[in-house]
Tab-separated table of C-alpha atoms in Angstrom:
chain	number	residue	atom	x	y	z
C	194	MET	CA	88.064	-9.814	-67.203
C	195	ILE	CA	88.258	-10.744	-63.512
C	196	ILE	CA	88.555	-14.480	-62.860
C	197	PRO	CA	89.655	-16.729	-59.987
C	198	LEU	CA	93.419	-17.034	-59.661
C	199	ALA	CA	94.703	-20.420	-60.861
C	200	PRO	CA	98.174	-22.014	-60.963
C	201	LYS	CA	98.526	-21.018	-64.631
C	202	HIS	CA	98.635	-17.374	-63.439
C	203	PHE	CA	101.373	-17.905	-60.829
C	204	ASP	CA	104.386	-16.774	-62.905
C	205	ALA	CA	102.715	-13.525	-63.950
C	206	VAL	CA	101.373	-12.834	-60.425
C	207	ILE	CA	104.808	-13.410	-58.876
C	208	ALA	CA	106.491	-11.160	-61.453
C	209	LEU	CA	103.985	-8.316	-60.984
C	210	GLY	CA	103.986	-8.647	-57.195
C	211	ASN	CA	107.773	-8.464	-57.005
C	212	GLN	CA	107.887	-5.587	-59.488
C	213	VAL	CA	105.379	-3.484	-57.537
C	214	HIS	CA	106.223	-4.437	-53.935
C	215	GLY	CA	109.887	-5.455	-54.120
C	216	ASP	CA	112.003	-8.518	-54.737
C	217	GLY	CA	111.115	-11.533	-52.632
C	218	TYR	CA	107.550	-10.372	-51.962
C	219	LEU	CA	106.121	-13.497	-53.624
C	220	ASP	CA	107.526	-16.804	-54.768
C	221	GLU	CA	105.838	-19.970	-55.976
C	222	LYS	CA	105.732	-21.590	-52.533
C	223	SER	CA	104.306	-18.529	-50.748
C	224	LEU	CA	101.757	-17.871	-53.501
C	225	ALA	CA	100.561	-21.484	-53.509
C	226	HIS	CA	100.114	-21.283	-49.727
C	227	ILE	CA	98.160	-18.009	-49.975
C	228	VAL	CA	95.858	-19.418	-52.645
C	229	GLU	CA	95.311	-22.550	-50.552
C	230	LEU	CA	94.264	-20.392	-47.583
C	231	GLY	CA	91.941	-18.464	-49.893
C	232	HIS	CA	89.874	-21.566	-50.758
C	233	LYS	CA	86.932	-22.607	-48.602
C	234	ASN	CA	83.732	-24.512	-49.364
C	235	GLY	CA	84.860	-24.881	-52.988
C	236	ILE	CA	85.120	-21.098	-53.375
C	237	ASN	CA	88.320	-19.245	-54.298
C	238	SER	CA	88.664	-15.709	-52.858
C	239	CYS	CA	91.825	-14.852	-54.867
C	240	PHE	CA	91.363	-13.185	-58.260
C	241	VAL	CA	93.279	-11.896	-61.275
C	242	ALA	CA	92.413	-9.217	-63.816
C	243	ILE	CA	93.355	-10.253	-67.339
C	244	ASP	CA	93.149	-8.335	-70.623
C	245	LYS	CA	94.094	-10.160	-73.826
C	246	GLN	CA	96.057	-12.783	-71.858
C	247	HIS	CA	97.992	-10.000	-70.062
C	248	LEU	CA	97.860	-9.774	-66.250
C	249	LEU	CA	96.736	-6.301	-65.159
C	250	GLY	CA	96.320	-7.025	-61.461
C	251	PHE	CA	95.513	-9.473	-58.708
C	252	ARG	CA	93.828	-9.701	-55.291
C	253	LEU	CA	94.997	-12.274	-52.742
C	254	CYS	CA	92.806	-13.199	-49.741
C	255	TYR	CA	92.549	-15.679	-46.920
C	256	ALA	CA	89.184	-17.268	-46.194
C	257	PRO	CA	87.568	-16.703	-42.780
C	258	GLY	CA	88.788	-19.147	-40.158
C	259	GLN	CA	91.737	-20.258	-42.310
C	260	TRP	CA	94.410	-17.758	-41.344
C	261	ALA	CA	96.427	-17.125	-38.203
C	262	ILE	CA	95.727	-13.937	-36.296
C	263	ASP	CA	99.220	-12.755	-35.403
C	264	LYS	CA	100.819	-9.927	-33.429
C	265	TRP	CA	100.051	-7.498	-36.265
C	266	CYS	CA	96.302	-7.907	-35.761
C	267	SER	CA	94.042	-6.274	-33.179
C	268	PRO	CA	90.922	-8.480	-33.018
C	269	ASN	CA	89.850	-6.846	-29.743
C	270	ARG	CA	89.253	-3.662	-31.792
C	271	TRP	CA	87.331	-5.276	-34.679
C	272	ARG	CA	83.951	-5.564	-32.928
C	273	ILE	CA	83.250	-8.730	-34.893
C	274	GLU	CA	83.971	-12.395	-34.231
C	275	PRO	CA	87.481	-13.155	-35.582
C	276	GLU	CA	86.331	-16.427	-37.187
C	277	LYS	CA	83.993	-14.367	-39.392
C	278	VAL	CA	86.806	-12.155	-40.688
C	279	GLY	CA	88.663	-12.847	-43.930
C	280	TYR	CA	92.070	-11.367	-44.653
C	281	PHE	CA	92.831	-9.140	-47.632
C	282	LYS	CA	96.442	-10.115	-48.187
C	283	CYS	CA	97.349	-8.076	-51.240
C	284	ASN	CA	95.839	-5.989	-54.030
C	285	THR	CA	98.233	-5.195	-56.858
C	286	VAL	CA	97.596	-3.379	-60.123
C	287	ALA	CA	100.107	-2.887	-62.942
C	288	GLU	CA	101.149	0.726	-63.429
C	289	GLU	CA	99.517	0.996	-66.856
C	290	ALA	CA	96.147	-0.111	-65.423
C	291	ARG	CA	96.019	2.134	-62.349
C	292	GLY	CA	93.369	4.785	-61.894
C	293	GLN	CA	90.718	2.854	-63.793
C	294	GLY	CA	88.893	1.258	-60.856
C	295	LEU	CA	90.482	-2.155	-61.328
C	296	GLY	CA	91.593	-2.427	-57.688
C	297	GLY	CA	88.030	-1.782	-56.555
C	298	ARG	CA	86.617	-4.389	-58.923
C	299	LEU	CA	89.118	-6.969	-57.673
C	300	LEU	CA	88.148	-6.068	-54.107
C	301	GLN	CA	84.444	-6.519	-54.884
C	302	ALA	CA	85.101	-9.949	-56.434
C	303	SER	CA	86.906	-11.028	-53.266
C	304	ILE	CA	84.209	-9.577	-50.993
C	305	SER	CA	81.612	-11.616	-52.868
C	306	ALA	CA	83.679	-14.797	-52.496
C	307	LEU	CA	84.514	-14.146	-48.833
C	308	THR	CA	80.834	-13.547	-48.079
C	309	GLN	CA	79.970	-16.895	-49.672
C	310	GLN	CA	82.680	-18.446	-47.484
C	311	GLY	CA	80.974	-17.076	-44.362
C	312	ALA	CA	82.844	-13.826	-43.745
C	313	ALA	CA	81.115	-10.727	-42.406
C	314	ALA	CA	84.213	-8.536	-42.728
C	315	GLY	CA	87.775	-8.467	-43.956
C	316	VAL	CA	90.903	-7.033	-42.397
C	317	SER	CA	94.025	-5.916	-44.182
C	318	HIS	CA	97.369	-4.267	-43.640
C	319	LEU	CA	97.592	-1.417	-46.124
C	320	TRP	CA	100.934	-0.016	-47.227
C	321	GLN	CA	100.948	3.569	-45.962
C	322	GLN	CA	103.988	4.471	-48.073
C	323	SER	CA	102.353	3.381	-51.339
C	324	PRO	CA	102.564	6.130	-53.989
C	325	ASN	CA	100.390	9.024	-52.746
C	326	ASN	CA	99.165	6.669	-49.980
C	327	ALA	CA	96.891	5.170	-52.668
C	328	ALA	CA	96.437	1.860	-50.820
C	329	VAL	CA	94.941	3.429	-47.712
C	330	LYS	CA	92.902	5.916	-49.779
C	331	TYR	CA	91.301	3.221	-51.947
C	332	PHE	CA	90.499	0.993	-48.955
C	333	THR	CA	89.013	3.941	-47.063
C	334	LYS	CA	86.915	4.821	-50.126
C	335	ALA	CA	85.623	1.228	-50.122
C	336	GLY	CA	84.464	1.660	-46.495
C	337	GLY	CA	87.501	0.443	-44.580
C	338	ILE	CA	88.224	1.964	-41.191
C	339	LEU	CA	91.638	2.357	-39.582
C	340	ILE	CA	92.165	0.034	-36.624
C	341	LYS	CA	95.860	0.571	-35.841
C	342	GLU	CA	99.142	1.580	-37.460
C	343	HIS	CA	101.957	-1.012	-37.342
C	344	PRO	CA	105.457	0.346	-38.143
C	345	ASN	CA	108.016	-2.150	-39.477
C	346	ARG	CA	105.344	-4.752	-40.367
C	347	TRP	CA	107.287	-6.132	-43.321
C	348	SER	CA	110.772	-6.020	-41.791
C	349	ASP	CA	112.411	-9.443	-41.442
C	350	THR	CA	109.231	-11.488	-41.125
C	351	ASP	CA	108.823	-15.224	-41.444
C	352	GLU	CA	106.258	-14.541	-44.150
C	353	HIS	CA	108.713	-12.630	-46.375
C	354	PRO	CA	112.232	-13.644	-45.294
C	355	ASN	CA	113.901	-12.447	-48.525
C	356	TYR	CA	111.805	-9.326	-49.051
C	357	VAL	CA	113.542	-6.211	-50.363
C	358	CYS	CA	111.240	-3.187	-50.079
C	359	ILE	CA	111.280	-0.884	-53.102
C	360	LEU	CA	111.594	2.095	-50.719
C	361	CYS	CA	113.655	0.849	-47.751
C	362	GLY	CA	115.696	-2.040	-49.076
C	363	SER	CA	116.118	-5.218	-47.025
C	364	ASN	CA	115.267	-3.504	-43.721
C	365	CYS	CA	111.739	-2.227	-44.354
C	366	HIS	CA	110.355	0.452	-42.039
C	367	CYS	CA	107.104	1.071	-43.903
C	368	VAL	CA	103.904	1.372	-41.896
C	369	ALA	CA	101.082	-1.129	-42.237
C	370	CYS	CA	97.681	0.394	-41.566
C	371	GLU	CA	95.493	-2.342	-40.122
C	372	MET	CA	92.050	-1.616	-41.561
C	373	LEU	CA	88.700	-3.400	-41.294
C	374	LEU	CA	86.034	-3.495	-43.978
C	375	THR	CA	82.608	-4.734	-42.839
C	376	PHE	CA	80.440	-6.295	-45.554
């Protein structure tokens, strides 16, 4: 069952996010801020996948016009007005639920919500070093196009000051593939 993310899901989302992406990836303060940025016009663009009260995955998004375009974004390459672009912050699926299309269903739920919020596209930074480059592959399969590669995207950022990458440790050198998905 895919439903909008609510505060009652925070503990499970934080635990799964930190397990999959590394310690310090999410905490209660950062997650609350993300969810706040995902709300617009009474619509929540962040979702969880639940089975028998067990969290299988989540999708975090920012609503169009409610997120800061930073140095890791290339709006001049998007060919769409930046205020009509949502941000796909994170898609995370528990290991036991991978390969079953859950990530795609979470993405579709967020696309529907973002469209209702006024978005015509969504941009994301996909983790190139994900196992078998699965993140980039799934986003490409969904129609995403590569805009630019950003090495060291998650190294010592204000967004994740205590992040410890599961591959690199506290000094992450993973590549973020900036990708755009037009709706």
